mmCIF file of C-alpha atoms in Angstrom:
data_model
loop_
_atom_site.group_PDB
_atom_site.id
_atom_site.type_symbol
_atom_site.label_atom_id
_atom_site.label_comp_id
_atom_site.label_asym_id
_atom_site.label_seq_id
_atom_site.Cartn_x
_atom_site.Cartn_y
_atom_site.Cartn_z
ATOM 1 C CA MET A 1 12.836 11.417 26.605
ATOM 2 C CA ALA A 2 15.467 14.482 26.002
ATOM 3 C CA PRO A 3 17.511 15.007 23.037
ATOM 4 C CA ASP A 4 21.194 14.641 25.357
ATOM 5 C CA ALA A 5 20.079 11.486 26.526
ATOM 6 C CA ASP A 6 18.467 9.819 23.125
ATOM 7 C CA ARG A 7 22.761 11.209 21.625
ATOM 8 C CA ARG A 8 24.632 8.970 24.776
ATOM 9 C CA TRP A 9 22.511 6.451 23.968
ATOM 10 C CA LEU A 10 22.830 6.734 20.533
ATOM 11 C CA SER A 11 26.813 7.417 21.031
ATOM 12 C CA LEU A 12 27.177 4.201 22.751
ATOM 13 C CA SER A 13 25.958 2.804 20.069
ATOM 14 C CA LEU A 14 27.959 3.984 18.106
ATOM 15 C CA ALA A 15 30.846 3.303 20.257
ATOM 16 C CA LEU A 16 30.284 -0.298 19.956
ATOM 17 C CA ILE A 17 29.405 -0.628 16.486
ATOM 18 C CA VAL A 18 33.063 0.791 14.997
ATOM 19 C CA GLY A 19 35.329 -0.631 17.896
ATOM 20 C CA TYR A 20 33.892 -4.305 16.371
ATOM 21 C CA MET A 21 33.263 -3.624 12.202
ATOM 22 C CA SER A 22 36.935 -2.934 12.644
ATOM 23 C CA VAL A 23 37.780 -6.557 14.233
ATOM 24 C CA GLU A 24 34.889 -8.120 11.762
ATOM 25 C CA VAL A 25 36.879 -7.041 8.989
ATOM 26 C CA VAL A 26 40.480 -8.621 9.627
ATOM 27 C CA VAL A 27 38.970 -11.797 9.928
ATOM 28 C CA ALA A 28 36.617 -11.647 7.434
ATOM 29 C CA PHE A 29 40.052 -11.418 5.126
ATOM 30 C CA ALA A 30 41.630 -13.966 6.796
ATOM 31 C CA ALA A 31 38.590 -16.321 6.954
ATOM 32 C CA GLN A 32 37.684 -15.204 3.540
ATOM 33 C CA SER A 33 34.094 -15.193 4.038
ATOM 34 C CA MET A 34 31.551 -13.449 2.131
ATOM 35 C CA ALA A 35 29.425 -13.341 3.936
ATOM 36 C CA LEU A 36 31.184 -11.827 7.022
ATOM 37 C CA LEU A 37 32.174 -9.181 4.754
ATOM 38 C CA ALA A 38 29.168 -8.545 4.126
ATOM 39 C CA ASP A 39 28.153 -7.849 7.734
ATOM 40 C CA ALA A 40 31.368 -5.651 8.926
ATOM 41 C CA ALA A 41 29.826 -3.514 5.231
ATOM 42 C CA HIS A 42 26.943 -3.505 6.849
ATOM 43 C CA MET A 43 27.767 -2.053 10.011
ATOM 44 C CA LEU A 44 30.163 0.334 8.109
ATOM 45 C CA SER A 45 26.306 1.550 7.406
ATOM 46 C CA ASP A 46 25.533 1.726 11.013
ATOM 47 C CA ALA A 47 28.248 3.300 11.994
ATOM 48 C CA GLY A 48 27.423 6.242 9.172
ATOM 49 C CA ALA A 49 23.820 6.036 9.882
ATOM 50 C CA ILE A 50 24.082 6.532 14.151
ATOM 51 C CA ALA A 51 26.941 9.726 13.099
ATOM 52 C CA LEU A 52 23.921 11.361 10.386
ATOM 53 C CA ALA A 53 21.348 10.838 12.808
ATOM 54 C CA LEU A 54 23.824 12.291 15.363
ATOM 55 C CA TRP A 55 24.110 15.047 13.474
ATOM 56 C CA ALA A 56 20.403 15.436 12.124
ATOM 57 C CA MET A 57 20.121 15.378 15.980
ATOM 58 C CA ARG A 58 22.191 18.448 16.529
ATOM 59 C CA LEU A 59 20.744 20.394 13.336
ATOM 60 C CA ALA A 60 17.161 19.990 14.732
ATOM 61 C CA SER A 61 17.548 21.100 17.776
ATOM 62 C CA ARG A 62 18.788 25.308 16.380
ATOM 63 C CA PRO A 63 16.679 27.589 17.497
ATOM 64 C CA VAL A 64 14.398 28.496 14.871
ATOM 65 C CA ARG A 65 15.222 31.287 13.002
ATOM 66 C CA GLY A 66 15.912 33.813 9.824
ATOM 67 C CA ARG A 67 14.017 32.173 6.883
ATOM 68 C CA TYR A 68 14.110 28.690 8.890
ATOM 69 C CA THR A 69 10.865 29.702 9.948
ATOM 70 C CA TYR A 70 10.258 26.003 11.916
ATOM 71 C CA GLY A 71 14.167 25.597 12.424
ATOM 72 C CA LEU A 72 16.205 22.291 10.949
ATOM 73 C CA LYS A 73 13.775 19.897 11.822
ATOM 74 C CA ARG A 74 14.068 17.965 8.534
ATOM 75 C CA ALA A 75 17.649 17.185 8.606
ATOM 76 C CA GLU A 76 16.342 14.119 11.013
ATOM 77 C CA ILE A 77 13.859 13.436 8.079
ATOM 78 C CA LEU A 78 16.515 13.619 5.496
ATOM 79 C CA SER A 79 19.051 11.652 8.088
ATOM 80 C CA ALA A 80 16.339 8.384 8.071
ATOM 81 C CA GLN A 81 15.810 9.133 3.696
ATOM 82 C CA ALA A 82 19.838 9.288 3.746
ATOM 83 C CA ASN A 83 20.195 5.594 6.178
ATOM 84 C CA GLY A 84 17.275 4.073 3.906
ATOM 85 C CA LEU A 85 18.398 4.343 0.539
ATOM 86 C CA THR A 86 22.534 3.551 1.864
ATOM 87 C CA LEU A 87 20.538 0.057 2.786
ATOM 88 C CA LEU A 88 19.092 -0.483 -0.369
ATOM 89 C CA LEU A 89 22.937 0.333 -2.502
ATOM 90 C CA LEU A 90 24.238 -1.434 0.162
ATOM 91 C CA SER A 91 22.096 -4.607 -0.438
ATOM 92 C CA ALA A 92 22.415 -4.151 -4.891
ATOM 93 C CA TRP A 93 26.189 -4.943 -4.203
ATOM 94 C CA LEU A 94 26.025 -7.481 -1.553
ATOM 95 C CA THR A 95 23.716 -9.110 -4.423
ATOM 96 C CA TYR A 96 26.407 -9.381 -7.030
ATOM 97 C CA GLU A 97 28.593 -10.577 -5.497
ATOM 98 C CA SER A 98 27.214 -12.902 -3.628
ATOM 99 C CA ILE A 99 26.277 -14.050 -6.503
ATOM 100 C CA GLU A 100 29.059 -14.702 -7.965
ATOM 101 C CA ARG A 101 29.731 -16.227 -5.094
ATOM 102 C CA LEU A 102 27.596 -18.687 -5.726
ATOM 103 C CA PHE A 103 29.160 -20.295 -9.138
ATOM 104 C CA ASP A 104 32.727 -19.664 -7.990
ATOM 105 C CA PRO A 105 33.039 -20.959 -3.924
ATOM 106 C CA PRO A 106 35.841 -19.771 -1.746
ATOM 107 C CA GLU A 107 37.488 -21.300 0.668
ATOM 108 C CA VAL A 108 35.280 -20.349 3.778
ATOM 109 C CA GLY A 109 37.553 -20.771 7.362
ATOM 110 C CA GLY A 110 33.885 -21.324 8.991
ATOM 111 C CA THR A 111 35.211 -22.112 12.936
ATOM 112 C CA LEU A 112 36.274 -18.250 12.238
ATOM 113 C CA VAL A 113 33.075 -17.589 11.017
ATOM 114 C CA LEU A 114 30.939 -19.017 13.539
ATOM 115 C CA VAL A 115 32.628 -17.051 16.021
ATOM 116 C CA THR A 116 32.890 -14.260 14.932
ATOM 117 C CA ALA A 117 29.052 -14.142 13.767
ATOM 118 C CA LEU A 118 28.639 -14.859 17.770
ATOM 119 C CA ALA A 119 30.526 -12.217 19.512
ATOM 120 C CA GLY A 120 28.936 -10.186 16.374
ATOM 121 C CA VAL A 121 25.640 -11.137 17.980
ATOM 122 C CA ALA A 122 26.617 -9.779 21.227
ATOM 123 C CA VAL A 123 27.618 -6.672 20.536
ATOM 124 C CA ASN A 124 24.740 -6.110 18.058
ATOM 125 C CA LEU A 125 22.097 -7.043 21.318
ATOM 126 C CA VAL A 126 23.529 -5.180 23.419
ATOM 127 C CA ALA A 127 23.849 -2.225 20.568
ATOM 128 C CA ALA A 128 20.442 -2.024 20.557
ATOM 129 C CA TRP A 129 19.669 -2.043 23.646
ATOM 130 C CA CYS A 130 21.199 0.761 23.568
ATOM 131 C CA MET A 131 19.352 2.135 20.632
ATOM 132 C CA SER A 132 15.922 1.086 21.842
ATOM 133 C CA LYS A 133 16.250 3.635 25.467
ATOM 134 C CA ALA A 134 16.618 6.482 22.414
ATOM 135 C CA ASN A 135 13.043 8.029 21.652
ATOM 136 C CA ARG A 136 12.317 5.702 17.949
ATOM 137 C CA SER A 137 8.767 7.726 17.378
ATOM 138 C CA SER A 138 11.225 10.033 15.974
ATOM 139 C CA LEU A 139 11.839 8.211 12.036
ATOM 140 C CA ASN A 140 15.178 9.434 11.787
ATOM 141 C CA VAL A 141 16.685 6.818 15.936
ATOM 142 C CA GLU A 142 14.495 4.281 13.782
ATOM 143 C CA GLY A 143 16.214 5.145 10.989
ATOM 144 C CA ALA A 144 19.931 3.923 12.640
ATOM 145 C CA PHE A 145 17.729 1.466 14.482
ATOM 146 C CA GLN A 146 17.168 -0.832 11.663
ATOM 147 C CA HIS A 147 20.123 -0.517 10.802
ATOM 148 C CA ILE A 148 21.628 -2.523 13.710
ATOM 149 C CA LEU A 149 18.402 -5.075 13.894
ATOM 150 C CA THR A 150 18.987 -6.131 10.463
ATOM 151 C CA ASP A 151 22.969 -6.273 11.331
ATOM 152 C CA LEU A 152 21.770 -8.916 13.819
ATOM 153 C CA TYR A 153 19.584 -10.644 11.886
ATOM 154 C CA GLY A 154 22.789 -10.960 9.926
ATOM 155 C CA PHE A 155 24.398 -11.937 11.852
ATOM 156 C CA ILE A 156 22.596 -14.855 13.574
ATOM 157 C CA ALA A 157 22.338 -15.887 9.650
ATOM 158 C CA THR A 158 25.744 -15.794 9.393
ATOM 159 C CA ALA A 159 26.361 -17.532 12.520
ATOM 160 C CA VAL A 160 24.224 -20.245 11.129
ATOM 161 C CA SER A 161 26.108 -20.488 7.475
ATOM 162 C CA GLY A 162 29.466 -20.952 9.642
ATOM 163 C CA ALA A 163 27.910 -23.628 11.418
ATOM 164 C CA VAL A 164 26.213 -25.055 8.053
ATOM 165 C CA VAL A 165 30.142 -24.942 6.033
ATOM 166 C CA MET A 166 32.306 -25.911 9.057
ATOM 167 C CA THR A 167 29.965 -29.819 10.174
ATOM 168 C CA THR A 168 29.360 -30.333 6.287
ATOM 169 C CA GLY A 169 31.801 -27.650 3.928
ATOM 170 C CA PHE A 170 28.612 -26.861 2.306
ATOM 171 C CA ALA A 171 30.620 -23.001 1.165
ATOM 172 C CA ARG A 172 27.568 -22.132 -0.507
ATOM 173 C CA ALA A 173 25.615 -21.503 3.006
ATOM 174 C CA ASP A 174 28.141 -18.412 3.778
ATOM 175 C CA SER A 175 26.343 -17.052 0.293
ATOM 176 C CA ILE A 176 23.716 -17.562 1.256
ATOM 177 C CA ALA A 177 23.252 -16.673 4.293
ATOM 178 C CA SER A 178 24.849 -12.791 3.116
ATOM 179 C CA MET A 179 21.731 -12.596 0.647
ATOM 180 C CA ILE A 180 19.139 -13.108 3.791
ATOM 181 C CA VAL A 181 20.820 -10.235 4.597
ATOM 182 C CA VAL A 182 20.025 -8.371 1.957
ATOM 183 C CA VAL A 183 16.526 -9.282 1.616
ATOM 184 C CA LEU A 184 16.155 -7.865 5.049
ATOM 185 C CA MET A 185 17.970 -4.711 4.549
ATOM 186 C CA VAL A 186 15.800 -4.253 1.204
ATOM 187 C CA ARG A 187 13.243 -4.743 3.331
ATOM 188 C CA SER A 188 13.923 -1.828 5.978
ATOM 189 C CA GLY A 189 15.258 0.065 3.663
ATOM 190 C CA VAL A 190 12.170 0.587 1.344
ATOM 191 C CA SER A 191 10.391 0.741 5.052
ATOM 192 C CA LEU A 192 12.917 4.190 5.803
ATOM 193 C CA VAL A 193 12.523 5.515 1.489
ATOM 194 C CA ARG A 194 8.812 5.279 1.954
ATOM 195 C CA ALA A 195 7.656 7.136 5.068
ATOM 196 C CA SER A 196 10.172 9.970 4.729
ATOM 197 C CA GLY A 197 9.238 10.628 0.725
ATOM 198 C CA ARG A 198 5.510 11.095 2.844
ATOM 199 C CA ILE A 199 6.737 13.593 5.466
ATOM 200 C CA PHE A 200 9.133 15.325 2.443
ATOM 201 C CA LEU A 201 5.902 14.657 -0.031
ATOM 202 C CA GLU A 202 3.613 16.858 3.254
ATOM 203 C CA ALA A 203 1.425 14.188 3.271
ATOM 204 C CA ALA A 204 -1.061 13.181 6.080
ATOM 205 C CA PRO A 205 0.257 11.040 9.090
ATOM 206 C CA ALA A 206 -0.027 7.517 8.383
ATOM 207 C CA ASP A 207 -2.360 7.914 11.727
ATOM 208 C CA LEU A 208 -5.152 10.287 10.112
ATOM 209 C CA ASP A 209 -7.700 11.019 7.953
ATOM 210 C CA PRO A 210 -8.085 14.196 6.869
ATOM 211 C CA GLY A 211 -11.336 13.460 5.391
ATOM 212 C CA ALA A 212 -12.545 11.609 8.884
ATOM 213 C CA VAL A 213 -10.212 14.649 11.154
ATOM 214 C CA GLY A 214 -12.371 17.986 8.938
ATOM 215 C CA SER A 215 -16.020 15.265 9.298
ATOM 216 C CA GLY A 216 -14.888 16.225 13.569
ATOM 217 C CA MET A 217 -14.793 19.982 12.921
ATOM 218 C CA VAL A 218 -17.741 20.062 10.613
ATOM 219 C CA GLY A 219 -19.737 18.146 13.248
ATOM 220 C CA HIS A 220 -18.637 21.642 16.271
ATOM 221 C CA ASP A 221 -21.739 23.816 16.961
ATOM 222 C CA GLY A 222 -21.292 26.905 14.371
ATOM 223 C CA VAL A 223 -19.445 25.474 12.230
ATOM 224 C CA VAL A 224 -21.502 25.420 8.656
ATOM 225 C CA GLU A 225 -18.080 24.464 6.634
ATOM 226 C CA VAL A 226 -14.429 23.940 6.786
ATOM 227 C CA HIS A 227 -12.417 24.061 3.379
ATOM 228 C CA ASP A 228 -8.642 23.748 2.654
ATOM 229 C CA LEU A 229 -7.958 21.550 5.160
ATOM 230 C CA HIS A 230 -4.222 20.870 4.591
ATOM 231 C CA ILE A 231 -2.775 17.975 7.819
ATOM 232 C CA TRP A 232 1.152 17.201 7.638
ATOM 233 C CA GLU A 233 4.067 16.343 9.087
ATOM 234 C CA ILE A 234 7.138 19.094 9.961
ATOM 235 C CA THR A 235 8.858 16.294 11.292
ATOM 236 C CA SER A 236 8.216 12.212 12.385
ATOM 237 C CA GLY A 237 5.604 12.233 15.861
ATOM 238 C CA GLN A 238 5.231 16.153 14.712
ATOM 239 C CA PRO A 239 1.384 16.391 13.353
ATOM 240 C CA VAL A 240 -0.068 20.440 12.149
ATOM 241 C CA LEU A 241 -3.037 21.725 10.940
ATOM 242 C CA SER A 242 -3.981 24.287 8.976
ATOM 243 C CA ALA A 243 -7.865 25.133 7.562
ATOM 244 C CA HIS A 244 -10.572 27.657 6.404
ATOM 245 C CA VAL A 245 -13.291 26.607 9.148
ATOM 246 C CA LEU A 246 -16.732 29.044 8.324
ATOM 247 C CA VAL A 247 -19.515 29.253 11.479
ATOM 248 C CA GLU A 248 -23.011 29.511 11.343
ATOM 249 C CA PRO A 249 -23.957 34.161 10.827
ATOM 250 C CA GLY A 250 -24.160 35.411 14.943
ATOM 251 C CA GLY A 251 -22.098 32.757 15.516
ATOM 252 C CA ASP A 252 -18.884 33.229 18.176
ATOM 253 C CA CYS A 253 -15.736 32.897 15.663
ATOM 254 C CA HIS A 254 -13.678 32.868 18.962
ATOM 255 C CA SER A 255 -15.392 30.077 21.136
ATOM 256 C CA VAL A 256 -15.538 28.196 17.126
ATOM 257 C CA ARG A 257 -12.145 28.613 17.202
ATOM 258 C CA LYS A 258 -10.807 27.520 21.512
ATOM 259 C CA LYS A 259 -12.901 24.747 21.095
ATOM 260 C CA ILE A 260 -11.882 22.966 17.652
ATOM 261 C CA GLN A 261 -7.707 23.136 19.088
ATOM 262 C CA GLY A 262 -8.449 21.606 22.306
ATOM 263 C CA TRP A 263 -10.809 18.991 20.225
ATOM 264 C CA LEU A 264 -7.411 18.630 17.452
ATOM 265 C CA ARG A 265 -5.120 18.147 20.625
ATOM 266 C CA GLU A 266 -6.991 15.656 22.846
ATOM 267 C CA ASP A 267 -8.558 14.100 19.814
ATOM 268 C CA HIS A 268 -5.745 13.280 17.991
ATOM 269 C CA GLY A 269 -1.947 14.594 19.222
ATOM 270 C CA ILE A 270 -2.564 17.712 17.277
ATOM 271 C CA THR A 271 -0.938 20.649 18.386
ATOM 272 C CA HIS A 272 -0.314 22.987 15.913
ATOM 273 C CA ALA A 273 -3.450 23.986 13.701
ATOM 274 C CA THR A 274 -3.733 27.368 11.802
ATOM 275 C CA LEU A 275 -7.362 27.915 11.817
ATOM 276 C CA GLU A 276 -9.114 30.870 10.482
ATOM 277 C CA VAL A 277 -12.281 31.448 11.533
ATOM 278 C CA ASP A 278 -14.552 33.733 9.832
ATOM 279 C CA HIS A 279 -18.739 33.929 9.334
ATOM 280 C CA ALA A 280 -20.322 32.652 6.127
ATOM 281 C CA PRO A 281 -22.644 34.843 4.561
ATOM 282 C CA GLU A 282 -25.326 34.814 5.250
ATOM 283 C CA ARG A 283 -27.975 34.926 2.430
ATOM 284 C CA ASN A 284 -26.194 31.273 2.080
ATOM 285 C CA ALA A 285 -25.615 29.851 5.161
ATOM 286 C CA ASP A 286 -25.780 26.335 4.945
ATOM 287 C CA THR A 287 -23.916 26.090 1.725
ATOM 288 C CA ALA A 288 -21.316 28.298 1.426
ATOM 289 C CA ASP A 289 -18.905 28.682 -1.707
ATOM 290 C CA ALA A 290 -16.016 28.577 -0.679
ATOM 291 C CA ASP A 291 -15.310 29.955 -3.768
ATOM 292 C CA GLN A 292 -15.809 33.184 -1.945
ATOM 293 C CA HIS A 293 -13.520 32.799 0.285
ATOM 294 C CA CYS A 294 -10.403 31.874 -1.021
ATOM 295 C CA GLU A 295 -9.166 32.696 -4.289
ATOM 296 C CA GLU A 296 -8.086 29.804 -5.440
ATOM 297 C CA PRO A 297 -9.408 26.847 -2.777
ATOM 298 C CA HIS A 298 -7.444 23.422 -2.491
ATOM 299 C CA GLY A 299 -7.832 20.503 -0.179
ATOM 300 C CA VAL A 300 -10.424 19.083 1.122
ATOM 301 C CA VAL A 301 -13.790 20.418 1.202
ATOM 302 C CA LEU A 302 -16.615 19.706 3.361
ATOM 303 C CA ARG A 303 -20.848 21.061 4.372
ATOM 304 C CA LYS A 304 -22.846 20.035 7.269
ATOM 305 C CA GLU A 305 -25.237 17.018 6.263
ATOM 306 C CA SER A 306 -23.266 16.449 3.460
ATOM 307 C CA PRO A 307 -20.351 14.153 2.139
ATOM 308 C CA VAL A 308 -16.372 14.781 1.849
ATOM 309 C CA GLY A 309 -15.693 17.726 -0.472
#
């Protein structure tokens, strides 16, 4: 999907969230509902998450220039990590407030809470639908979407608590509902921080096993060894690979490189692969020593008919 289309869907979601959040804050204070206030706080984080995602998308779309040789694509990962941390920080504050109200519950307007929460469910369903139309393979978009989704679940829990307060007078149901929202926020926050952290630490994508990829590379005809193999992501959905490939003496290095790059593209979706291809020394072609080719060998090392090193 085109970035412009993603931005349109996110902008529409942002307008819905900001509009309803303003109404909910007023109602939350009128009804003295912690659950509604928790939802409003989460909607504020939703608005911030979407605005941050839009800003990151604009940065990421800038052309490569100067010292940023990959462009600013990782701005989207910064946005995703910020969204995850925001969820965790908000959950800590809401936990404190909810526990305090469990011991000293205020009088809660159950009817007002129920009606407002049901309206919030409708608004979040529309916002979530808009977000689902954007490219969710982007961790940046997924981070904003998770904000919307947990808010939707939170509104459902708040609606249930409003019905309980209205029918039974059990005011603590409001705080219990806000704790349910907290659990959902922590789950999404941890997931986003972990996923963005993997990219910043340049770990291999979760769906790619470097050992298996290296074994496939070394299995190509004419390849003796693959070492200094690294796989990482520039941003979510953009894997990159680099490796040093040794071919048998007299082999066609150019042909081997083209075959491996084609295989990586077709079988693993790696469209950006930088391969240094050399001939293995004739005196020890079957067990070429990486130390002879790289000053400081590192990464995965694989040889013909040899386990992963």
